[in-house]
Coordinates of C-alpha atoms and ligand atoms in Angstrom, one line a residue:
X10 CA 74.3 -70.3 116.4
X11 CA 75.2 -73.9 117.1
X12 CA 74.3 -76.6 114.6
X13 CA 72.3 -79.7 115.5
X14 CA 71.8 -82.9 113.5
X15 CA 69.8 -86.1 113.9
X16 CA 69.9 -89.2 111.9
X17 CA 67.7 -92.3 111.9
X18 CA 68.5 -94.8 109.2
X19 CA 70.0 -98.2 108.4
X20 CA 73.7 -97.2 108.0
X21 CA 76.3 -96.1 110.5
X22 CA 74.8 -93.1 112.1
X23 CA 78.1 -91.6 113.3
X24 CA 79.6 -91.2 109.8
X25 CA 76.4 -89.7 108.4
X26 CA 76.1 -87.2 111.2
X27 CA 79.8 -86.3 110.9
X28 CA 79.3 -85.4 107.2
X29 CA 76.2 -83.3 108.1
X30 CA 78.0 -81.5 110.9
X31 CA 80.8 -80.5 108.5
X32 CA 78.1 -78.6 106.5
X33 CA 76.8 -76.9 109.6
X34 CA 80.2 -75.9 111.0
X35 CA 79.7 -72.3 110.0
X36 CA 77.2 -72.0 112.8
X37 CA 79.9 -72.6 115.4
X38 CA 83.2 -74.4 115.6
X39 CA 84.3 -74.3 119.3
X40 CA 83.6 -78.0 119.8
X41 CA 81.7 -80.9 118.3
X42 CA 80.2 -84.2 119.4
X43 CA 78.1 -87.1 118.4
X44 CA 76.0 -89.6 120.3
X45 CA 74.6 -92.8 118.9
X46 CA 72.3 -95.3 120.4
X47 CA 72.6 -99.1 119.9
X48 CA 70.9 -101.9 121.7
X49 CA 69.7 -99.9 124.6
X50 CA 73.0 -98.0 125.2
X51 CA 74.2 -94.5 124.3
X52 CA 77.7 -94.0 123.0
X53 CA 79.2 -90.4 122.9
X54 CA 82.3 -88.8 121.6
X55 CA 82.9 -85.1 121.9
X56 CA 85.9 -82.8 121.7
X57 CA 86.7 -79.1 121.8
X58 CA 87.8 -77.9 118.4
X59 CA 86.4 -78.4 114.9
X60 CA 84.2 -81.2 113.6
X61 CA 87.3 -82.8 112.1
X62 CA 88.5 -83.6 115.6
X63 CA 85.8 -86.2 115.8
X64 CA 87.0 -88.2 112.7
X65 CA 88.9 -90.9 114.6
X66 CA 86.9 -91.1 117.8
X67 CA 83.6 -91.6 116.2
X68 CA 84.7 -94.7 114.3
X69 CA 83.9 -96.8 117.4
X70 CA 80.4 -95.4 117.8
X71 CA 77.9 -98.2 116.9
X72 CA 74.3 -97.8 115.9
X73 CA 72.1 -96.5 113.1
X74 CA 70.5 -93.6 115.0
X75 CA 72.2 -90.6 116.6
X76 CA 72.5 -86.9 117.1
X77 CA 75.3 -84.5 116.7
X78 CA 76.4 -80.9 117.4
X79 CA 78.8 -78.2 116.5
X80 CA 79.1 -75.5 119.1
X81 CA 79.5 -71.7 119.4
X82 CA 80.2 -71.3 123.0
X83 CA 77.9 -69.0 125.0
X84 CA 77.8 -70.6 128.5
X85 CA 81.1 -72.1 129.5
X86 CA 84.4 -72.1 127.6
X87 CA 85.2 -74.2 124.6
X88 CA 86.2 -77.4 126.5
X89 CA 85.6 -81.1 126.1
X90 CA 83.3 -81.1 129.1
X91 CA 81.2 -78.2 127.7
X92 CA 80.9 -79.8 124.3
X93 CA 77.5 -81.4 123.4
X94 CA 75.9 -83.9 123.6
X95 CA 75.2 -83.8 127.3
X96 CA 74.1 -87.1 128.8
X97 CA 71.9 -87.9 131.8
X98 CA 70.6 -91.4 132.5
X99 CA 68.9 -92.7 129.4
X100 CA 69.2 -89.4 127.5
X101 CA 71.7 -87.6 125.4
X102 CA 70.9 -84.1 124.2
X103 CA 72.2 -81.5 121.8
X104 CA 71.0 -77.9 121.9
X105 CA 71.0 -74.7 119.9
X106 CA 69.9 -71.4 121.5
X107 CA 69.8 -70.3 125.1
X108 CA 67.9 -71.5 128.1
X109 CA 67.3 -68.2 129.9
X110 CA 66.2 -69.8 133.2
X111 CA 69.0 -72.4 133.2
X112 CA 70.5 -71.1 136.5
X113 CA 67.2 -71.6 138.3
X114 CA 66.6 -75.0 136.8
X115 CA 70.2 -76.1 137.6
X116 CA 69.8 -75.2 141.3
X117 CA 66.5 -77.1 141.4
X118 CA 68.1 -80.1 139.8
X119 CA 71.3 -79.9 141.9
X120 CA 69.2 -79.7 145.1
X121 CA 67.6 -83.0 144.1
X122 CA 71.1 -84.6 143.9
X123 CA 71.9 -84.3 140.2
X124 CA 75.5 -83.8 139.3
X125 CA 76.5 -81.4 136.6
X126 CA 79.6 -82.0 134.5
X127 CA 79.6 -78.8 132.4
X128 CA 79.1 -75.1 132.7
X129 CA 76.6 -75.0 129.9
X130 CA 72.9 -74.0 130.1
X131 CA 72.2 -77.1 127.9
X132 CA 73.0 -79.8 130.4
X133 CA 69.8 -79.0 132.4
X134 CA 67.8 -80.3 129.4
X135 CA 69.3 -83.8 129.7
X136 CA 68.6 -83.9 133.4
X137 CA 65.0 -82.7 133.0
X138 CA 64.3 -85.3 130.4
X139 CA 65.7 -88.0 132.7
X140 CA 63.7 -86.6 135.6
X141 CA 60.4 -86.5 133.7
X142 CA 60.8 -89.8 131.8
X143 CA 58.4 -92.6 132.7
X144 CA 58.5 -94.7 129.6
X145 CA 57.0 -92.1 127.2
X146 CA 59.6 -90.1 125.3
X147 CA 57.1 -87.6 123.7
X148 CA 55.7 -86.8 127.1
X149 CA 59.2 -86.3 128.7
X150 CA 60.1 -84.0 125.9
X151 CA 56.8 -82.1 126.3
X152 CA 57.3 -81.7 130.0
X153 CA 60.9 -80.7 129.6
X154 CA 60.1 -78.1 126.9
X155 CA 57.5 -76.6 129.1
X156 CA 60.1 -75.7 131.7
X157 CA 62.5 -74.0 129.2
X158 CA 62.5 -70.3 128.8
X159 CA 64.1 -68.6 125.8
X160 CA 64.6 -69.7 122.2
X161 CA 66.0 -73.1 121.5
X162 CA 66.1 -76.2 119.4
X163 CA 67.0 -79.6 120.8
X164 CA 67.6 -83.1 119.5
X165 CA 67.2 -86.0 122.0
X166 CA 68.4 -89.5 122.0
X167 CA 66.9 -92.0 124.4
X168 CA 68.1 -95.6 125.0
X169 CA 64.5 -96.9 124.9
X170 CA 63.6 -95.3 121.5
X171 CA 64.8 -96.4 118.0
X172 CA 65.3 -93.0 116.7
X173 CA 65.5 -89.5 118.1
X174 CA 63.2 -86.6 119.0
X175 CA 63.6 -82.9 118.0
X176 CA 61.7 -79.9 119.4
X177 CA 62.0 -76.2 118.8
X178 CA 60.9 -72.8 120.0
X179 CA 62.1 -69.8 118.1
X180 CA 65.0 -71.6 116.4
X181 CA 64.8 -73.5 113.2
X182 CA 64.7 -77.3 112.8
X183 CA 64.4 -78.8 109.3
X184 CA 63.2 -82.4 108.9
X185 CA 64.5 -84.4 106.0
X186 CA 63.3 -87.6 104.2
X187 CA 65.4 -89.7 101.9
X188 CA 66.9 -93.2 102.2
X189 CA 67.1 -92.3 105.9
X190 CA 65.3 -89.7 108.1
X191 CA 67.0 -86.6 109.3
X192 CA 66.7 -83.3 111.3
X193 CA 69.1 -80.4 111.2
X194 CA 69.4 -76.7 112.1
X195 CA 69.8 -75.8 108.5
X196 CA 68.8 -77.4 105.2
X197 CA 72.4 -77.1 104.0
X198 CA 73.3 -80.1 106.2
X199 CA 70.8 -82.2 104.4
X200 CA 72.0 -81.4 100.9
X201 CA 72.8 -84.5 98.9
X202 CA 71.1 -86.7 101.6
X203 CA 67.5 -85.9 102.0
X204 CA 65.2 -85.7 99.0
X205 CA 62.4 -83.8 100.8
X206 CA 62.4 -81.3 103.6
X207 CA 59.9 -79.8 106.0
X208 CA 60.2 -77.0 108.5
X209 CA 59.3 -78.1 112.0
X210 CA 56.6 -75.8 113.3
X211 CA 57.4 -73.5 116.2
X212 CA 56.5 -75.2 119.5
X213 CA 56.2 -78.6 117.9
X214 CA 58.2 -81.8 118.3
X215 CA 59.0 -84.6 115.9
X216 CA 59.7 -88.3 116.6
X217 CA 62.1 -89.5 113.9
X218 CA 62.8 -93.2 113.4
X219 CA 64.3 -95.1 110.4
X220 CA 60.7 -95.9 109.4
X221 CA 59.2 -92.4 109.4
X222 CA 58.6 -89.0 111.0
X223 CA 55.8 -88.2 113.3
X224 CA 55.1 -84.5 114.1
X225 CA 53.2 -83.5 117.3
X226 CA 52.2 -80.1 118.6
X227 CA 52.9 -78.7 122.1
X228 CA 49.9 -80.7 123.5
X229 CA 51.1 -83.9 121.7
X230 CA 48.3 -83.8 119.1
X231 CA 49.5 -85.1 115.7
X232 CA 50.3 -82.5 113.0
X233 CA 50.5 -83.4 109.3
X234 CA 54.0 -82.4 108.1
X235 CA 54.1 -80.8 104.7
X236 CA 57.2 -81.9 102.9
X237 CA 58.6 -80.3 99.7
X238 CA 61.4 -81.3 97.4
X239 CA 64.8 -79.9 98.3
X240 CA 65.4 -77.1 95.9
X241 CA 68.4 -77.0 93.6
X242 CA 69.8 -74.1 95.6
X243 CA 69.5 -76.1 98.8
X244 CA 71.2 -79.0 97.3
X245 CA 74.4 -76.9 97.2
X246 CA 76.3 -75.3 94.4
X247 CA 78.7 -77.2 92.3
X248 CA 81.3 -76.5 89.6
X249 CA 83.2 -73.8 91.4
X250 CA 86.3 -75.4 92.7
X251 CA 87.6 -72.9 95.2
X252 CA 89.8 -73.6 98.2
X253 CA 87.4 -71.6 100.4
X254 CA 83.7 -70.8 100.6
X255 CA 84.6 -67.2 100.9
X256 CA 86.1 -67.0 97.4
X257 CA 83.5 -69.2 96.0
X258 CA 80.8 -67.0 97.4
X259 CA 82.5 -63.8 96.2
X260 CA 82.4 -65.4 92.8
X261 CA 78.7 -65.7 93.1
X262 CA 78.2 -62.0 93.5
X263 CA 77.3 -61.4 89.9
X264 CA 74.9 -64.3 89.8
X265 CA 73.3 -63.0 93.0
X266 CA 72.8 -59.5 91.5
X267 CA 71.1 -61.0 88.4
X268 CA 68.9 -63.4 90.3
X269 CA 67.8 -60.9 92.9
X270 CA 66.8 -58.4 90.3
X271 CA 65.0 -61.1 88.3
X272 CA 63.1 -62.4 91.3
X273 CA 62.0 -58.9 92.2
X274 CA 60.7 -58.2 88.7
X275 CA 59.0 -61.5 88.4
X276 CA 57.3 -61.4 91.8
X277 CA 54.6 -59.2 90.5
X278 CA 54.3 -57.4 93.9
X279 CA 56.4 -54.4 93.0
X280 CA 53.5 -52.0 92.5
X281 CA 52.0 -52.6 95.9
X282 CA 55.4 -52.3 97.6
X283 CA 56.1 -49.0 95.7
X284 CA 52.8 -47.5 96.7
X285 CA 53.4 -48.5 100.3
X286 CA 56.8 -46.9 100.4
X287 CA 55.6 -43.8 98.5
X288 CA 52.8 -43.3 101.1
X289 CA 55.0 -44.1 104.1
X290 CA 55.6 -41.4 106.7
X291 CA 58.9 -43.0 107.7
X292 CA 61.1 -45.9 106.4
X293 CA 63.3 -47.5 109.0
X294 CA 65.9 -50.1 108.0
X295 CA 67.2 -52.4 110.7
X296 CA 70.0 -55.0 110.6
X297 CA 73.3 -56.0 112.3
X298 CA 76.8 -56.2 111.0
X299 CA 77.1 -56.5 107.2
X300 CA 73.3 -56.4 106.9
X301 CA 73.3 -53.1 108.7
X302 CA 76.0 -51.9 106.3
X303 CA 73.8 -52.8 103.4
X304 CA 71.0 -50.9 105.1
X305 CA 73.2 -47.8 105.2
X306 CA 73.4 -48.1 101.4
X307 CA 69.7 -48.8 101.3
X308 CA 68.9 -45.7 103.2
X309 CA 70.8 -43.6 100.7
X310 CA 69.0 -45.3 97.8
X311 CA 65.5 -45.1 99.3
X312 CA 66.1 -41.6 100.6
X313 CA 66.7 -40.6 97.0
X314 CA 63.5 -42.2 95.7
X315 CA 60.9 -41.4 98.4
X316 CA 59.9 -38.2 100.1
X317 CA 59.7 -39.4 103.7
X318 CA 62.7 -39.7 106.1
X319 CA 64.7 -42.9 105.7
X320 CA 67.0 -44.1 108.4
X321 CA 69.2 -47.2 108.9
X322 CA 69.4 -48.3 112.5
X323 CA 71.5 -51.0 114.2
X324 CA 68.9 -53.5 115.2
X325 CA 70.5 -54.1 118.6
X326 CA 70.0 -50.4 119.3
X327 CA 66.6 -50.0 117.6
X328 CA 65.1 -52.7 119.8
X329 CA 66.1 -50.7 123.0
X330 CA 65.3 -47.2 121.6
X331 CA 62.8 -47.8 118.8
X332 CA 61.9 -44.9 116.5
X333 CA 58.3 -43.7 116.8
X334 CA 56.5 -45.4 114.0
X335 CA 52.9 -45.2 113.0
X336 CA 50.7 -47.4 110.8
X337 CA 52.0 -45.6 107.8
X338 CA 55.6 -46.4 108.6
X339 CA 57.6 -49.2 106.9
X340 CA 60.3 -51.2 108.6
X341 CA 62.7 -53.2 106.4
X342 CA 64.5 -55.9 108.4
X343 CA 67.7 -56.9 106.6
X344 CA 69.1 -60.3 107.5
X345 CA 71.0 -62.9 105.5
X346 CA 70.0 -65.7 107.8
X347 CA 66.7 -64.3 108.9
X348 CA 67.6 -65.7 112.4
X349 CA 69.5 -62.8 114.0
X350 CA 68.0 -62.2 117.4
X351 CA 68.4 -58.4 117.5
X352 CA 67.0 -57.9 114.0
X353 CA 64.0 -60.1 114.8
X354 CA 63.4 -58.3 118.1
X355 CA 63.7 -54.8 116.5
X356 CA 61.3 -55.8 113.6
X357 CA 58.9 -57.3 116.1
X358 CA 58.8 -54.2 118.3
X359 CA 58.3 -51.9 115.3
X360 CA 55.5 -54.2 113.9
X361 CA 53.8 -54.2 117.3
X362 CA 53.9 -50.4 117.2
X363 CA 52.1 -50.4 113.9
X364 CA 54.8 -50.5 111.2
X365 CA 54.5 -52.6 108.1
X366 CA 57.5 -55.0 108.2
X367 CA 59.3 -56.2 105.1
X368 CA 61.9 -58.9 105.6
X369 CA 64.8 -58.7 103.2
X370 CA 66.4 -62.1 103.6
X371 CA 68.3 -64.9 101.9
X372 CA 66.6 -67.7 103.8
X373 CA 63.0 -68.3 102.8
X374 CA 61.9 -70.3 105.8
X375 CA 63.7 -68.2 108.5
X376 CA 62.2 -66.7 111.6
X377 CA 62.1 -63.2 110.2
X378 CA 59.8 -64.4 107.3
X379 CA 57.3 -65.7 109.8
X380 CA 57.2 -62.3 111.5
X381 CA 57.1 -60.1 108.5
X382 CA 54.1 -58.8 106.5
X383 CA 56.1 -59.2 103.3
X384 CA 59.2 -61.0 102.3
X385 CA 61.7 -59.8 99.8
X386 CA 64.1 -62.5 98.6
X387 CA 67.8 -62.0 98.3
X388 CA 68.7 -64.7 95.9
X389 CA 72.3 -65.4 97.0
X390 CA 71.8 -69.2 97.7
X391 CA 73.3 -70.8 100.8
X392 CA 76.1 -68.7 102.3
X393 CA 78.5 -70.8 104.2
X394 CA 81.5 -68.6 104.9
X395 CA 80.9 -66.8 108.2
X396 CA 81.8 -63.5 106.6
X397 CA 78.9 -62.3 104.5
X398 CA 79.8 -61.5 100.9
X399 CA 77.3 -62.4 98.2
X400 CA 74.4 -61.8 100.5
X401 CA 75.5 -58.2 101.0
X402 CA 75.7 -57.7 97.2
X403 CA 72.2 -59.2 96.9
X404 CA 70.9 -56.9 99.5
X405 CA 72.3 -53.9 97.6
X406 CA 70.6 -55.2 94.5
X407 CA 67.3 -55.6 96.4
X408 CA 67.5 -52.0 97.6
X409 CA 68.1 -50.8 94.1
X410 CA 64.9 -52.5 93.0
X411 CA 63.0 -51.0 95.9
X412 CA 64.4 -47.6 95.0
X413 CA 63.3 -47.7 91.3
X414 CA 59.5 -47.2 91.4
X415 CA 59.2 -46.2 87.8
X416 CA 62.2 -47.8 86.3
X417 CA 62.9 -51.2 87.9
X418 CA 63.3 -53.0 84.6
X419 CA 65.8 -50.5 83.4
X420 CA 67.7 -50.5 86.7
X421 CA 67.8 -54.2 86.6
X422 CA 69.3 -54.1 83.1
X423 CA 72.0 -51.7 84.3
X424 CA 72.8 -53.9 87.3
X425 CA 73.1 -56.9 85.1
X426 CA 75.6 -55.0 82.9
X427 CA 77.7 -54.2 86.0
X428 CA 77.3 -57.8 87.1
X429 CA 79.4 -58.9 84.1
X430 CA 82.3 -56.7 85.3
X431 CA 81.8 -57.9 88.9
X432 CA 82.1 -61.5 87.6
X433 CA 85.4 -60.8 85.7
X434 CA 86.7 -59.0 88.8
X435 CA 85.8 -61.8 91.1
X436 CA 87.7 -64.3 89.0
X437 CA 90.6 -62.2 87.9
X438 CA 91.1 -59.7 90.8
X439 CA 94.7 -60.6 91.3
X440 CA 95.7 -57.1 92.3
X441 CA 93.8 -57.7 95.6
X442 CA 96.9 -59.6 96.7
X443 CA 99.1 -56.5 96.4
X444 CA 96.8 -54.5 98.7
X445 CA 96.2 -57.4 101.0
X446 CA 99.9 -57.6 101.5
X447 CA 100.0 -54.0 102.5
X448 CA 97.1 -54.6 104.9
X449 CA 98.7 -57.5 106.8
X450 CA 102.0 -55.5 107.1
X451 CA 100.2 -52.5 108.6
X452 CA 99.4 -51.8 112.2
X453 CA 96.0 -50.5 111.2
X454 CA 94.0 -50.1 108.0
X455 CA 91.6 -47.2 107.4
X456 CA 89.1 -47.5 104.6
X457 CA 88.1 -44.0 103.4
X458 CA 85.5 -42.8 100.9
X459 CA 83.0 -40.1 100.1
X460 CA 79.3 -40.4 99.3
X461 CA 78.2 -44.0 98.7
X462 CA 81.9 -45.1 99.1
X463 CA 81.6 -44.4 102.9
X464 CA 79.2 -47.3 103.2
X465 CA 81.4 -49.5 101.2
X466 CA 84.4 -48.4 103.3
X467 CA 82.6 -49.4 106.5
X468 CA 81.8 -52.8 105.1
X469 CA 85.3 -53.3 103.6
X470 CA 86.7 -52.6 107.0
X471 CA 84.4 -55.1 108.7
X472 CA 85.4 -57.8 106.2
X473 CA 89.1 -57.2 106.7
X474 CA 89.0 -57.2 110.4
X475 CA 86.9 -60.3 110.8
X476 CA 88.9 -62.6 108.5
X477 CA 92.4 -61.2 108.8
X478 CA 92.3 -59.8 112.4
X479 CA 94.0 -56.7 111.3
X480 CA 92.7 -53.6 113.2
X481 CA 90.6 -51.6 110.8
X482 CA 88.0 -48.9 110.6
X483 CA 85.9 -47.5 107.8
X484 CA 84.9 -43.8 107.7
X485 CA 84.2 -40.8 105.5
X486 CA 87.4 -39.3 104.1
X487 CA 85.9 -36.0 105.2
X488 CA 86.2 -37.1 108.8
X489 CA 89.9 -38.0 108.6
X490 CA 91.1 -34.6 109.7
X491 CA 88.6 -34.6 112.6
X492 CA 90.5 -37.1 114.6
X493 CA 91.6 -40.3 112.9
X494 CA 94.5 -38.6 111.2
X495 CA 96.2 -38.5 114.6
X496 CA 96.8 -42.3 114.2
X497 CA 98.4 -42.1 110.7
X498 CA 102.1 -42.8 110.3
X499 CA 104.3 -45.1 108.2
X500 CA 102.8 -48.2 109.9
X501 CA 99.3 -47.4 108.9
X502 CA 97.6 -48.0 105.6
X503 CA 94.7 -45.9 104.2
X504 CA 92.7 -47.6 101.5
X505 CA 91.0 -44.7 99.6
X506 CA 87.9 -45.5 97.5
X507 CA 87.1 -43.3 94.6
X508 CA 84.1 -44.2 92.4
X509 CA 82.3 -40.9 91.9
X510 CA 84.0 -38.4 89.6
X511 CA 82.0 -35.6 91.4
X512 CA 83.8 -36.4 94.6
X513 CA 87.2 -37.4 93.3
X514 CA 88.9 -34.1 94.2
X515 CA 87.7 -34.5 97.8
X516 CA 89.1 -38.0 98.0
X517 CA 92.4 -36.8 96.5
X518 CA 92.6 -34.3 99.4
X519 CA 92.4 -37.2 101.8
X520 CA 95.2 -39.0 99.9
X521 CA 97.4 -35.8 100.3
X522 CA 96.6 -35.6 104.0
X523 CA 97.7 -39.1 104.6
X524 CA 100.8 -38.9 102.4
X525 CA 101.9 -35.7 104.1
X526 CA 101.9 -37.6 107.4
X527 CA 104.0 -40.4 105.8
X528 CA 101.0 -42.7 105.9
X529 CA 100.8 -45.5 103.3
X530 CA 98.0 -45.3 100.7
X531 CA 96.3 -47.8 98.5
X532 CA 93.8 -46.3 96.0
X533 CA 90.8 -48.4 94.8
X534 CA 89.1 -46.6 92.0
X535 CA 86.8 -47.1 89.0
X536 CA 88.1 -43.9 87.5
X537 CA 90.9 -44.2 85.0
X538 CA 92.1 -40.6 85.4
X539 CA 92.3 -40.9 89.2
X540 CA 94.3 -44.1 88.8
X541 CA 96.6 -42.5 86.2
X542 CA 97.2 -39.4 88.4
X543 CA 97.8 -41.3 91.7
X544 CA 99.4 -44.6 90.8
X545 CA 103.0 -43.3 90.8
X546 CA 102.5 -41.5 94.1
X547 CA 100.9 -44.0 96.3
X548 CA 101.9 -47.5 97.5
X549 CA 99.3 -49.2 95.3
X550 CA 96.5 -48.2 93.0
X551 CA 93.9 -50.7 91.7
X552 CA 91.9 -49.6 88.7
X553 CA 88.5 -51.5 88.8
X554 CA 86.1 -51.8 85.9
X555 CA 84.3 -48.5 85.2
X556 CA 80.7 -48.3 86.6
X557 CA 78.1 -45.5 87.0
X558 CA 78.6 -43.9 90.4
X559 CA 75.3 -45.1 91.8
X560 CA 76.2 -48.7 90.9
X561 CA 79.9 -48.7 91.6
X562 CA 79.4 -50.1 95.1
X563 CA 78.9 -53.5 93.5
X564 CA 82.3 -53.4 92.0
X565 CA 84.1 -51.7 94.9
X566 CA 82.6 -54.0 97.5
X567 CA 83.7 -57.0 95.5
X568 CA 87.2 -55.7 95.3
X569 CA 87.3 -55.1 99.1
X570 CA 86.0 -58.6 99.7
X571 CA 88.8 -60.0 97.6
X572 CA 91.4 -57.9 99.6
X573 CA 90.0 -59.3 102.8
X574 CA 90.1 -62.8 101.5
X575 CA 93.7 -62.5 100.4
X576 CA 94.7 -60.8 103.6
X577 CA 93.2 -63.7 105.6
X578 CA 95.3 -66.2 103.7
X579 CA 98.5 -64.1 104.0
X580 CA 97.9 -63.9 107.7
X581 CA 97.5 -67.7 107.9
X582 CA 93.8 -67.7 108.9
X583 CA 90.9 -69.7 107.7
X584 CA 88.8 -67.1 106.0
X585 CA 85.6 -69.3 106.3
X586 CA 85.8 -69.6 110.1
X587 CA 87.0 -66.5 111.8
X588 CA 87.9 -67.0 115.5
X589 CA 85.2 -66.2 118.0
X590 CA 82.5 -65.7 115.4
X591 CA 79.7 -67.8 113.9
X592 CA 77.0 -67.3 111.4
X593 CA 73.3 -66.8 112.4
X594 CA 73.7 -64.8 115.6
X595 CA 70.7 -66.1 117.4
X596 CA 71.7 -64.8 120.8
X597 CA 71.5 -61.3 122.2
Ligands
F6R634 C1 79.8 -60.1 108.8 C2 78.7 -60.9 109.1 C3 77.8 -60.4 110.2 C4 76.3 -60.5 109.8 C5 75.4 -60.2 111.0 C6 74.0 -60.2 110.7 O1 80.5 -60.6 107.7 O2 78.4 -61.8 108.5 O3 78.1 -59.1 110.6 O4 76.1 -59.7 108.8 O5 75.7 -61.1 112.1 O6 73.6 -61.5 110.2 P1 72.3 -61.7 109.3 O7 72.5 -60.9 108.1 O8 72.2 -63.2 109.2 O9 71.2 -61.1 110.1

């Protein structure tokens, strides 16, 4: 969840690393820091707060090699002392992941007289390196890594080495080559800098100097790295001049729908997938957060297309209480980043029990792709805003493709038609502001819907709460009277989704129930008659572009994303970096 960067070149390392860290900040923004090495000395500047806090302090860091870090705090508060890099003797270290046995290592090192300056698990790595070092950096890294339990990635600077080392187990490290040599947690950080990239193998290390990159396996045997060109997607998107990534990414929803369908159709593997799903005795979808909410929609879609039971499970629960799968079962692990610890664990457990695992992910080189039997790409492109938007829309598109065994091309065509409306909505959805204003002026916001709108309501609620910090919940409108109605009064807003004419009357009942308790109501609908009937009676009614009921979630979810975005701005928060959160939740 933290971001690490290494640079070995000819220019000023600190400035280069600073720019790379800015692109990794979505992985954590509790603190940031940079170390550089110059003429046998290490120079470090680190601060709690965002990467920008480094801008002045790093100006005095000399040298053309260095490492940097942006932190999402796990062990120890967001303080200067807990910020990375951590320094011991000749070493400076940045770390992503968790050292499960750090307490044991810390007492061992403390007993030998080493002083700790932070509460982090990471600081033990710097001390271990210094302890094991006898003039051979690779060997010190090897011996240190052998002591670390858990999943982690590290970058190491040593006063006696003109470059840096990186090593990883269970966490990604991408190596980059261009005018200088790089390493980073995510290829995004290298966009516009490296021309080629290579994924560091699990359990391997790399020694990176201004002259080249040497990769070694866990026993220090050389490994030939396979570099590929940085794809256009990875180089970042241009031409969409938005104030925030969140809006820019919502505006990519339509493109994601088109690309995801096209990738599925052109992959040529649909027939094999369909027959596997058709012969499955059970289909289990696992994911966390927004990916789980997409899985809820996926379960509805796949349940309508295949005869076996289809269930969506929270990955964090499924890993502790896994369903009884067989060799005929299929698990679909849904994850934007492909790095989410709970999703990886759940998929791994189900695979070990015999299930065929399909990874539905936005990141082609992620950990989940290495575990899965089959990868289904969600073509959203890099998603930087911590709140998932376009990746959710892409996951919905992917589920539609999976749920269309005999009509994928036709379904894709229909999705592309809806994408045109989603695009217009994302660029012109000004009415979102009206509902956003109601949200931020409410004590709580309930998102209500029936049928497929329930899943959209749950996701809309997650989006609102995470970026605006307004208390919110999403539930079936049928459930309102079974408890939640007790909370409704004039300080509470209910956002009622209505996209299926067959369920419209039931939704209208919910509107009446709320109005009769003096609750405030905003209607979000694709149905002109519902809008016409309710717009004069409720606090706001937003008529969205019409869409067939089974595809309306693309439109409704986009509208709710826009509401959340506007609410974040009205509440004065940075929508791209919600407090306490980070993207790629690689810890349990
Ligand atoms: C919410 C959000 C999170 C993620 C969740 C899973 O906007 O982004 O809830 O959806 O942490 O992440 P991935 O999809 O990367 O596995």
